[in-house]
Structure formats: C-alpha cells, structure tokens
Coordinates of C-alpha atoms and ligand atoms in Angstrom, one line a residue:
M17 CA 104.8 61.4 94.4
A18 CA 101.0 60.8 92.8
K19 CA 100.7 60.2 88.8
Q20 CA 99.7 63.8 87.7
A21 CA 96.4 64.4 86.0
F22 CA 98.1 66.7 83.3
P23 CA 102.1 64.9 83.3
N24 CA 102.0 68.2 80.0
I25 CA 101.3 70.9 81.2
P26 CA 104.3 73.0 83.2
K27 CA 103.9 75.0 86.5
I28 CA 102.3 78.5 85.2
Q29 CA 105.5 81.6 85.0
Y30 CA 104.9 84.6 84.5
E31 CA 107.1 85.2 81.0
G32 CA 105.9 88.4 80.7
P33 CA 103.8 90.5 77.6
G34 CA 106.3 89.3 75.2
S35 CA 105.6 85.2 75.3
R36 CA 103.6 83.7 73.1
N37 CA 103.7 80.4 75.8
P38 CA 100.1 79.5 76.5
W39 CA 101.3 77.7 79.3
A40 CA 102.9 81.0 81.4
F41 CA 101.3 84.1 82.5
K42 CA 101.6 87.3 80.9
H43 CA 100.8 89.5 83.7
Y44 CA 100.6 87.9 86.0
N45 CA 103.8 87.9 88.2
P46 CA 102.9 86.7 91.4
D47 CA 106.2 88.4 93.2
E48 CA 106.1 92.0 91.4
L49 CA 104.8 94.6 94.0
I50 CA 102.1 97.4 92.9
E51 CA 101.8 100.2 95.2
G52 CA 104.1 98.7 97.6
K53 CA 102.2 95.4 97.8
A54 CA 102.8 91.6 95.5
M55 CA 100.6 90.6 93.6
K56 CA 99.4 88.0 95.5
D57 CA 98.1 89.6 97.8
H58 CA 96.0 92.3 96.2
L59 CA 94.7 89.4 93.8
R60 CA 94.2 86.5 96.2
F61 CA 93.3 84.1 93.3
S62 CA 90.8 81.6 94.3
V63 CA 89.3 78.4 92.0
V64 CA 86.0 76.6 92.8
Y65 CA 86.0 73.3 93.4
W66 CA 82.2 72.8 92.1
H67 CA 82.5 74.5 88.3
T68 CA 86.7 72.8 88.1
M69 CA 86.1 69.5 89.6
C70 CA 82.4 68.8 88.9
G71 CA 81.0 70.8 86.2
S72 CA 80.1 68.1 83.0
G73 CA 79.1 71.0 80.8
A74 CA 75.2 69.7 80.9
D75 CA 73.0 73.0 79.8
M76 CA 68.8 72.0 79.8
F77 CA 69.4 70.7 76.2
G78 CA 72.4 68.8 76.2
W79 CA 74.1 66.2 78.4
G80 CA 77.5 67.3 79.7
T81 CA 80.6 67.5 77.1
A82 CA 84.1 68.0 79.6
D83 CA 86.5 65.0 79.9
R84 CA 87.8 63.9 82.3
P85 CA 89.3 61.5 82.7
W86 CA 90.1 61.3 86.1
D87 CA 86.3 60.6 86.4
R88 CA 86.2 57.6 84.0
I89 CA 86.8 54.7 86.3
G90 CA 84.6 53.7 88.9
K91 CA 80.9 54.5 90.1
P92 CA 79.6 58.6 89.2
G93 CA 78.6 59.9 92.5
S94 CA 80.9 57.5 94.7
V95 CA 83.0 58.7 97.4
D96 CA 86.0 57.1 94.9
Q97 CA 85.0 59.3 93.3
A98 CA 85.3 62.0 94.8
K99 CA 88.4 61.4 96.2
R100 CA 90.1 60.8 93.1
R101 CA 89.4 65.0 92.1
V102 CA 91.0 65.8 95.1
P103 CA 95.0 65.3 94.1
V104 CA 93.4 66.4 90.5
F105 CA 92.4 69.7 92.4
F106 CA 95.4 70.5 94.2
E107 CA 97.9 70.0 91.1
I108 CA 95.6 72.5 89.2
L109 CA 96.9 74.9 92.0
E110 CA 99.3 74.5 92.2
K111 CA 100.6 74.2 89.0
L112 CA 98.3 77.8 88.4
Q113 CA 99.9 79.2 91.1
C114 CA 97.1 79.0 93.1
P115 CA 97.1 80.0 96.5
F116 CA 93.4 80.2 97.6
Y117 CA 90.1 77.7 96.6
A118 CA 86.6 77.3 97.7
W119 CA 83.9 74.3 98.1
H120 CA 80.4 73.3 98.7
D121 CA 79.8 70.6 101.2
R122 CA 78.1 68.4 98.6
D123 CA 80.8 69.5 95.6
L124 CA 83.3 67.8 97.5
A125 CA 82.2 65.7 98.8
P126 CA 78.6 63.6 97.8
H127 CA 75.2 63.6 98.7
G128 CA 74.5 60.6 101.0
K129 CA 71.6 58.3 101.5
T130 CA 70.9 59.9 105.6
L131 CA 72.5 63.4 106.5
R132 CA 74.7 61.0 109.0
E133 CA 75.7 59.2 105.6
S134 CA 76.8 62.6 103.8
N135 CA 78.1 63.5 106.9
E136 CA 80.8 60.5 106.8
Y137 CA 81.6 60.8 103.3
F138 CA 82.4 64.7 104.0
D139 CA 84.9 63.9 106.6
T140 CA 86.5 61.5 105.0
I141 CA 87.0 63.9 102.2
I142 CA 87.8 66.8 104.2
D143 CA 90.7 64.9 105.3
L144 CA 91.4 63.7 102.2
V145 CA 92.4 67.6 101.5
K146 CA 93.8 68.3 104.6
Q147 CA 96.9 66.4 103.8
H148 CA 96.6 67.9 100.9
Q149 CA 96.3 71.4 101.7
K150 CA 99.5 71.1 103.6
A151 CA 101.4 69.2 101.5
T152 CA 101.2 71.7 99.0
G153 CA 100.9 75.0 101.7
T154 CA 96.8 76.6 99.3
R155 CA 95.2 77.3 101.8
L156 CA 90.7 77.2 101.8
L157 CA 89.5 80.9 100.7
W158 CA 86.0 80.4 102.3
G159 CA 83.9 77.1 102.3
T160 CA 79.6 77.2 102.2
A161 CA 77.0 74.3 102.2
Q162 CA 74.9 73.8 98.8
N163 CA 71.8 74.0 100.3
F164 CA 70.0 74.4 96.9
A165 CA 70.0 70.7 94.8
H166 CA 68.6 68.4 96.0
P167 CA 64.1 68.1 96.8
R168 CA 64.6 68.6 99.6
Y169 CA 65.0 72.0 99.0
M170 CA 63.2 73.4 96.3
H171 CA 60.3 75.3 98.5
G172 CA 64.1 76.5 99.7
A173 CA 66.0 76.5 102.4
A174 CA 65.8 78.7 105.2
T175 CA 63.6 80.4 103.9
S176 CA 62.2 77.4 103.3
C177 CA 57.6 77.1 104.2
N178 CA 58.3 73.9 105.6
A179 CA 60.4 73.9 108.9
D180 CA 62.3 70.3 108.8
A181 CA 63.6 71.8 105.4
F182 CA 65.2 74.8 107.3
A183 CA 66.6 72.0 110.7
F184 CA 68.4 70.4 107.6
A185 CA 69.8 73.4 106.2
A186 CA 70.8 74.6 109.9
A187 CA 72.5 71.6 109.5
Q188 CA 74.1 71.2 107.1
V189 CA 76.0 74.8 107.3
K190 CA 76.4 73.8 111.0
K191 CA 78.7 71.4 109.8
A192 CA 79.8 73.5 106.8
M193 CA 80.7 75.6 109.3
D194 CA 82.7 73.5 111.4
M195 CA 85.1 71.9 108.2
T196 CA 86.1 75.1 106.9
R197 CA 87.1 75.8 110.9
E198 CA 89.1 72.3 110.7
L199 CA 90.7 73.6 107.6
N200 CA 91.3 77.0 108.0
G201 CA 89.2 79.1 106.0
E202 CA 89.4 83.0 106.0
G203 CA 85.6 83.3 105.1
Y204 CA 82.0 81.5 104.9
V205 CA 79.7 82.0 102.1
F206 CA 75.8 82.1 102.9
W207 CA 74.5 82.3 98.7
G208 CA 71.0 81.9 99.2
G209 CA 70.2 79.3 96.9
R210 CA 66.8 79.1 97.0
E211 CA 66.0 81.3 98.6
G212 CA 62.7 83.1 97.0
Y213 CA 60.2 82.9 95.3
T214 CA 57.9 82.3 92.6
T215 CA 55.0 82.8 92.9
L216 CA 53.5 85.4 95.9
L217 CA 50.5 83.4 95.5
N218 CA 51.8 81.0 97.6
T219 CA 54.4 83.1 99.4
N220 CA 54.2 84.7 103.2
L221 CA 56.6 87.4 102.1
K222 CA 57.1 88.6 105.9
R223 CA 57.6 85.4 107.6
E224 CA 60.1 83.7 105.3
M225 CA 62.4 86.5 105.4
D226 CA 62.0 86.2 109.1
H227 CA 63.2 83.4 109.5
L228 CA 66.0 83.9 107.2
G229 CA 67.0 85.8 109.6
A230 CA 66.6 83.7 112.3
F231 CA 69.4 81.5 110.9
L232 CA 71.9 83.4 110.2
H233 CA 71.6 84.8 113.7
M234 CA 71.8 81.4 114.6
A235 CA 75.1 80.9 112.0
V236 CA 76.9 83.9 114.5
D237 CA 76.1 82.6 117.6
Y238 CA 77.3 79.3 116.1
K239 CA 80.6 81.0 114.8
K240 CA 80.5 82.6 118.1
K241 CA 80.4 78.9 120.3
I242 CA 83.5 77.4 117.9
G243 CA 85.5 79.8 118.0
F244 CA 85.1 80.8 113.9
K245 CA 87.4 83.9 112.9
G246 CA 87.1 84.6 109.3
P247 CA 83.7 87.2 108.1
F248 CA 80.8 85.9 107.5
Y249 CA 79.9 86.4 103.4
I250 CA 76.6 87.8 102.1
E251 CA 76.7 86.2 97.7
P252 CA 73.7 88.7 96.3
K253 CA 71.8 87.5 93.3
P254 CA 68.4 88.5 92.2
K255 CA 66.8 85.8 90.1
E256 CA 67.7 82.6 89.0
P257 CA 67.1 79.2 91.0
T258 CA 64.0 81.8 91.8
K259 CA 62.6 84.2 90.3
H260 CA 62.8 86.6 93.2
Q261 CA 66.0 85.8 94.7
Y262 CA 65.9 87.8 98.8
D263 CA 69.4 88.4 98.8
S264 CA 68.5 90.2 95.5
D265 CA 71.5 93.2 95.4
A266 CA 74.2 95.2 97.5
A267 CA 71.8 97.0 98.7
A268 CA 69.0 94.3 99.1
C269 CA 71.4 92.8 101.4
L270 CA 72.7 95.3 102.8
N271 CA 69.4 96.6 104.2
F272 CA 68.2 92.9 105.6
L273 CA 70.6 92.5 107.3
R274 CA 70.9 96.0 109.1
E275 CA 66.8 95.8 109.5
Y276 CA 68.1 92.6 111.0
D277 CA 70.9 93.3 113.4
L278 CA 73.7 91.5 111.4
M279 CA 75.1 94.3 109.6
E280 CA 78.5 93.7 112.1
H281 CA 79.0 90.4 110.9
F282 CA 78.2 90.3 107.4
K283 CA 80.8 91.3 104.8
L284 CA 78.9 91.3 100.7
N285 CA 80.6 88.8 99.0
I286 CA 80.0 90.1 95.4
E287 CA 80.1 88.3 91.8
T288 CA 79.7 90.4 88.2
N289 CA 77.0 87.7 86.5
H290 CA 74.7 88.2 88.9
A291 CA 75.9 92.3 89.4
T292 CA 74.9 91.8 86.0
L293 CA 71.4 89.6 86.1
A294 CA 70.5 93.0 89.0
G295 CA 70.9 95.0 86.3
H296 CA 73.9 96.7 88.0
T297 CA 77.5 96.5 86.8
M298 CA 80.2 95.3 88.9
Q299 CA 81.7 98.4 89.4
H300 CA 78.6 99.6 91.2
E301 CA 77.6 96.8 93.1
L302 CA 81.1 96.7 94.6
E303 CA 81.3 100.3 95.5
V304 CA 77.9 99.8 96.9
A305 CA 79.0 97.4 99.3
S306 CA 82.3 99.7 100.0
A307 CA 80.8 102.8 100.8
A308 CA 78.9 99.8 104.1
G309 CA 82.3 99.1 104.8
A310 CA 81.1 96.5 103.0
L311 CA 83.0 94.5 100.2
G312 CA 84.4 91.2 101.3
S313 CA 85.6 89.2 98.6
I314 CA 84.3 88.9 94.7
D315 CA 83.5 85.9 92.8
A316 CA 85.8 87.1 89.4
N317 CA 83.5 85.7 86.4
T318 CA 81.7 87.2 84.3
G319 CA 77.8 86.9 81.9
D320 CA 77.0 87.2 79.0
L321 CA 74.8 90.1 77.6
L322 CA 72.7 88.1 75.4
L323 CA 71.6 85.4 77.4
G324 CA 69.4 86.0 80.0
W325 CA 71.4 83.4 83.2
D326 CA 74.3 82.9 85.0
T327 CA 76.7 82.1 82.6
D328 CA 79.2 81.7 85.2
Q329 CA 82.2 82.8 82.2
F330 CA 86.0 83.7 82.6
P331 CA 86.9 87.0 83.3
T332 CA 88.5 87.8 80.6
D333 CA 87.6 92.1 79.6
L334 CA 89.8 94.4 80.7
Y335 CA 87.3 97.4 81.0
L336 CA 85.9 94.9 83.7
T337 CA 89.1 94.0 85.3
S338 CA 90.0 98.1 85.0
Q339 CA 87.3 99.2 87.7
C340 CA 87.0 96.4 90.0
M341 CA 90.4 96.4 90.4
L342 CA 89.6 100.2 90.8
T343 CA 87.2 100.2 93.7
I344 CA 88.8 97.5 95.0
L345 CA 92.7 99.2 95.8
K346 CA 90.6 102.3 95.9
C347 CA 89.3 100.9 99.8
G348 CA 92.4 99.0 100.4
G349 CA 92.2 95.8 99.0
F350 CA 91.2 92.9 100.4
T351 CA 91.9 91.6 103.0
T352 CA 90.2 87.5 104.7
G353 CA 88.0 88.1 100.7
G354 CA 89.6 87.1 96.9
T355 CA 89.6 87.1 93.5
N356 CA 87.4 84.0 93.3
F357 CA 86.8 82.5 90.1
D358 CA 83.2 81.4 89.9
A359 CA 83.7 80.7 86.7
K360 CA 83.5 77.5 84.2
V361 CA 84.5 76.6 80.8
R362 CA 82.2 76.2 77.7
R363 CA 80.6 73.6 76.9
E364 CA 82.3 73.4 73.8
S365 CA 85.6 73.9 75.8
F366 CA 85.1 70.0 76.9
A367 CA 89.1 69.9 77.2
P368 CA 90.9 68.5 80.0
E369 CA 93.4 71.9 79.2
D370 CA 90.4 73.7 78.6
L371 CA 90.0 74.0 82.2
F372 CA 94.3 76.1 82.5
H373 CA 94.0 78.0 79.5
A374 CA 90.7 79.3 81.4
H375 CA 92.1 80.2 84.6
I376 CA 95.4 81.5 82.6
A377 CA 92.9 84.0 80.6
G378 CA 91.1 84.2 84.5
M379 CA 94.5 85.3 86.0
D380 CA 97.1 87.3 83.6
S381 CA 93.8 89.5 83.1
F382 CA 92.1 90.3 86.9
A383 CA 96.5 91.3 87.0
R384 CA 96.4 93.5 83.9
G385 CA 93.0 94.9 85.6
L386 CA 95.3 95.5 88.5
K387 CA 98.3 97.1 87.1
I388 CA 95.9 99.4 85.1
A389 CA 93.9 100.5 88.0
A390 CA 97.8 100.4 89.3
A391 CA 98.8 103.3 86.8
I392 CA 95.3 105.4 86.8
R393 CA 95.8 106.1 90.3
K394 CA 99.4 107.3 90.1
D395 CA 98.1 109.4 86.8
G396 CA 96.4 110.8 88.9
R397 CA 94.1 113.2 86.4
L398 CA 90.9 110.8 87.7
A399 CA 91.4 111.2 91.1
E400 CA 91.7 114.8 90.7
F401 CA 88.9 115.2 88.9
V402 CA 86.4 113.8 90.6
R403 CA 87.5 115.3 93.6
N404 CA 87.5 118.9 92.2
R405 CA 84.3 118.3 91.0
Y406 CA 82.8 118.2 94.4
R407 CA 84.7 121.6 95.2
S408 CA 81.3 123.2 95.8
W409 CA 81.0 121.3 99.4
D410 CA 85.1 121.5 100.5
S411 CA 84.4 124.6 102.3
G412 CA 81.3 127.8 102.2
I413 CA 77.5 126.8 102.3
G414 CA 78.7 123.2 101.5
A415 CA 80.8 123.1 103.9
R416 CA 78.4 124.5 106.3
I417 CA 76.2 121.4 104.8
E418 CA 78.0 118.8 105.3
K419 CA 78.4 119.5 109.1
G420 CA 75.1 119.7 109.8
T421 CA 75.3 123.9 110.7
V422 CA 72.9 124.7 109.0
G423 CA 69.0 123.7 107.9
F424 CA 66.3 125.0 105.1
K425 CA 65.7 127.2 106.4
E426 CA 69.3 128.9 106.3
L427 CA 69.1 127.2 102.7
E428 CA 66.5 129.3 101.7
A429 CA 67.6 132.2 102.5
Y430 CA 71.0 131.1 101.1
A431 CA 69.9 130.1 97.5
L432 CA 67.0 133.6 97.8
D433 CA 70.7 136.0 97.2
L434 CA 71.7 133.3 94.9
G435 CA 70.1 134.2 91.9
E436 CA 70.6 131.1 89.3
V437 CA 72.6 128.6 90.3
S438 CA 75.8 129.4 87.4
S439 CA 78.4 126.9 88.5
N440 CA 77.2 123.6 86.7
E441 CA 80.4 123.0 85.1
S442 CA 80.4 119.4 82.2
G443 CA 80.6 115.8 84.2
R444 CA 83.1 115.6 81.4
Q445 CA 82.3 112.0 80.7
E446 CA 83.3 111.0 76.9
Y447 CA 86.4 113.2 78.1
L448 CA 86.8 111.1 81.3
E449 CA 86.4 107.2 78.7
N450 CA 89.1 108.3 77.0
L451 CA 91.3 109.1 79.8
F452 CA 90.9 105.2 81.1
N453 CA 91.3 104.2 77.6
E454 CA 94.8 106.1 78.3
F455 CA 95.9 103.3 80.3
I456 CA 94.0 100.2 78.8
Ligands
XLS513 C1 76.0 80.1 92.2 C2 76.0 81.2 92.9 C3 77.3 80.0 94.2 C4 78.1 80.7 95.1 C5 78.3 79.5 95.9 O1 75.0 81.6 91.2 O2 77.4 81.4 92.2 O3 78.2 79.6 93.2 O4 79.1 80.9 94.7 O5 76.9 79.1 96.2
NI514 NI1 78.8 82.5 93.0
NI515 NI1 76.5 83.0 90.5

C-alpha cells in the first residue's frame, strides 16, 4: 500500500454524541435507519476536488496559506502534481466514509497549451481516478467543465460574444461528459461561471440567452448520443464572477428551462451560499425547485451574511441543515443527487488536518439536521398545522375553486353574500419557531 498522507488520522467512525474524540462522528452513523432508510443513503455525502485538493487559501488580498505536504514536491500546475493529488484525495474520501465526490475537468488535471494537450492530461488523470474509484468503491456524484477560469472565457463561454469561445466551451463540455460517463457518474452539472454580463452597454442579452439555450440543447443531443443516463443539473447563482448571471436563482433557471423547452432534461443543483447571494434562504430555493419537480442535488455550504461574496464555508448551522433536510425529506429524498460539500476551509485553517475537521463538521451537522427533520416529521404537529391552515380549500368554495368549477362571476355572488372575511386565524410564527426549537 502506498504511503498515506494522513497516517495519524484514522478512519472516522461513529462514536455517538457523548464522544470527545475529534476524529469521530458524533451524529453521522452511516447505517443507522432514519424513516426506514440508512443515513448514508439519505445524505449521499460528496467531497469536491476543487476546494479540497486545489484550494490554496489565496484571496484577492493575499497569497495562499494552505500547507499541503503532497504539493511541496515538483512543479506546481504539472501533471505530476495532479497525479500526486489523486491518492491523497481518495484517502480523504475513504477515511471520511464519504461515498461520492465531484470535479471540474481542469481542477483534476491542469490546462495544457492546447485543447489537445489538455485532453491528454485529463485522460491521464481520469485513468488514475478510475483505478482509485474501483479500489475504494467511491463514486462520482457529478462532473463538470471549468468554463470560467481561463482568459478565453473573459466574455463568457456559451454566452460569449465570440463564437470561438462558444465552440471551445462546447468541446470542453463534450469531453467532460465523456469522462463523467466513463466514470459512471451519477449526474452532470452546468454552473454558468461567466454566463452573464458586467454592463448592458456592450451586451445583447437576448442573443446571449438564445446561445445558452442552443448550447444546452447540444448537450442534451450529445447525452443521448453517448447514452449517458444521469440527469443534467443547472446550478443557480445570481452574481460573482459577473454582475448579473443568467441563472440567477431557482425561479430564473426554471423559467429559462421552460422558455427554451429544456425542462424535461434538467434538474437543479441548489447551493446555499448562492441562495444567500440571491437574497433568498436555502429552504426557499429548495422549495421552489421541489415545487417544480426539479430538486436534484445540493451544494452544501454556507455564506457569511456580513461578507457579500461566495465564501463557501462548511455548513455547521443546525437550523440551516434541519430546514434543508425537512424539505428534502418532504420531496422524497435524493435519487441521483446528494449533499455535496462545495466548501473550503478558511484561509486561517491552513493545516492539512483541517480538511478533516471541516468535513466531519459538515457531515455531523447534516446528520443532525436529518435526525431533527425526521423527529419533527414524526411528531407531526408542524405538518398538521400547515395542513389545517389550508382547510378552507378542502371543502365548500375552496374545493370548488381548486376544481376549477367556479369563476369570477360565481365568486362575486359568493362574496356579496359573505358580509366580511371573518374566518382568518393567526399564522403563529413565533409558536412554530419555538416548536421547531424543541427539536434542535
Ligand atoms: C461556484 C460554483 C461552482 C459549481 C461547479 O460558485 O459553486 O463551484 O458548483 O462549477
Ligand atoms: Ni457549487
Ligand atoms: Ni459557489
């Protein structure tokens, strides 16, 4: 067996809430049944390659701080470095008991001087990754193409004013789809990295949106061609890097998909920090996606309300995780999707073992959220309150409206005889917030 990168960190096991061992789960107990299903199958945890292996801790004011011993040798950005990262990543996955992971093409393997060279590098690393997937039994939650970092995408990829950039982006997505299929990936993500604008003065918005629609149709055609069965996901985000991204939130994405006749081919991958940037809560975004039957997967992180950008912090807020799991359980749980930690350690948390502390924290927080949500559902008072709140629709005039058997004329006649709407009841927000707290 190859030398371990973390010889002092054991496989993280469940020890229960009483444990004081930092290298143990206090709540994530993979095989424990919740609502008749194992926690690991509810949560389908996934680690991302980009933040975990490529995150340096650099920000716009300072260089990287991360201490990554396996990166110290050899040339930064080389294929050798990319190769050395692979076993380290799979050691992390295995020790965390994390069944899934996700990548961008260009964080797995470096950019080459040409597309041909980039593809060769990518093939080399995919071969290696495939061996590690096999050896460890871990699986790819989704793959995606990094169509935003390189200067060629300065004006966008599918929405660039430059058709050559569109073609290049298509070539990258084609290859990333091929490799996702090669690795038996569960799904494929489109996050519109630079699909938006910084000023409307230079932008033909309609033409750019049409191009994005055409791009996604080509992806659908290609998917059929190669027989890739997993779903496509769109990941909404309102801004950053551009001022206005076209996939700004769940509602905007759904509208876009309907307008371009793509609805049946896509679900959404909802990210917490992106919801915050859009001025929504995560639960709002999940409910909007779920109402459209399009809740596919989540990028589980959190933002900072005092910082206006995508801070990608690990999710540790139990209200947040409980609310997420409440909606996810309500809509029947993940099928191909999962809880993907699109999250990075803080710049100050530069030590290698912080990667473990961070993921353990995220996994335990989501495990608790799952247990809390299940307990709230078992208790039943919350659901019963909501059900009862709408009881005026179950019979009488409400039922007739829902059935579509009355129109404005009949409703006017009904209202004229009503006198006044005297049947309103309290929404009881504070009572319900306190009820929720009983379970935290
Ligand atoms: C960036 C996005 C990105 C996607 C994958 O903000 O979250 O990391 O998840 O391209
Ligand atoms: Ni994301
Ligand atoms: Ni993000």
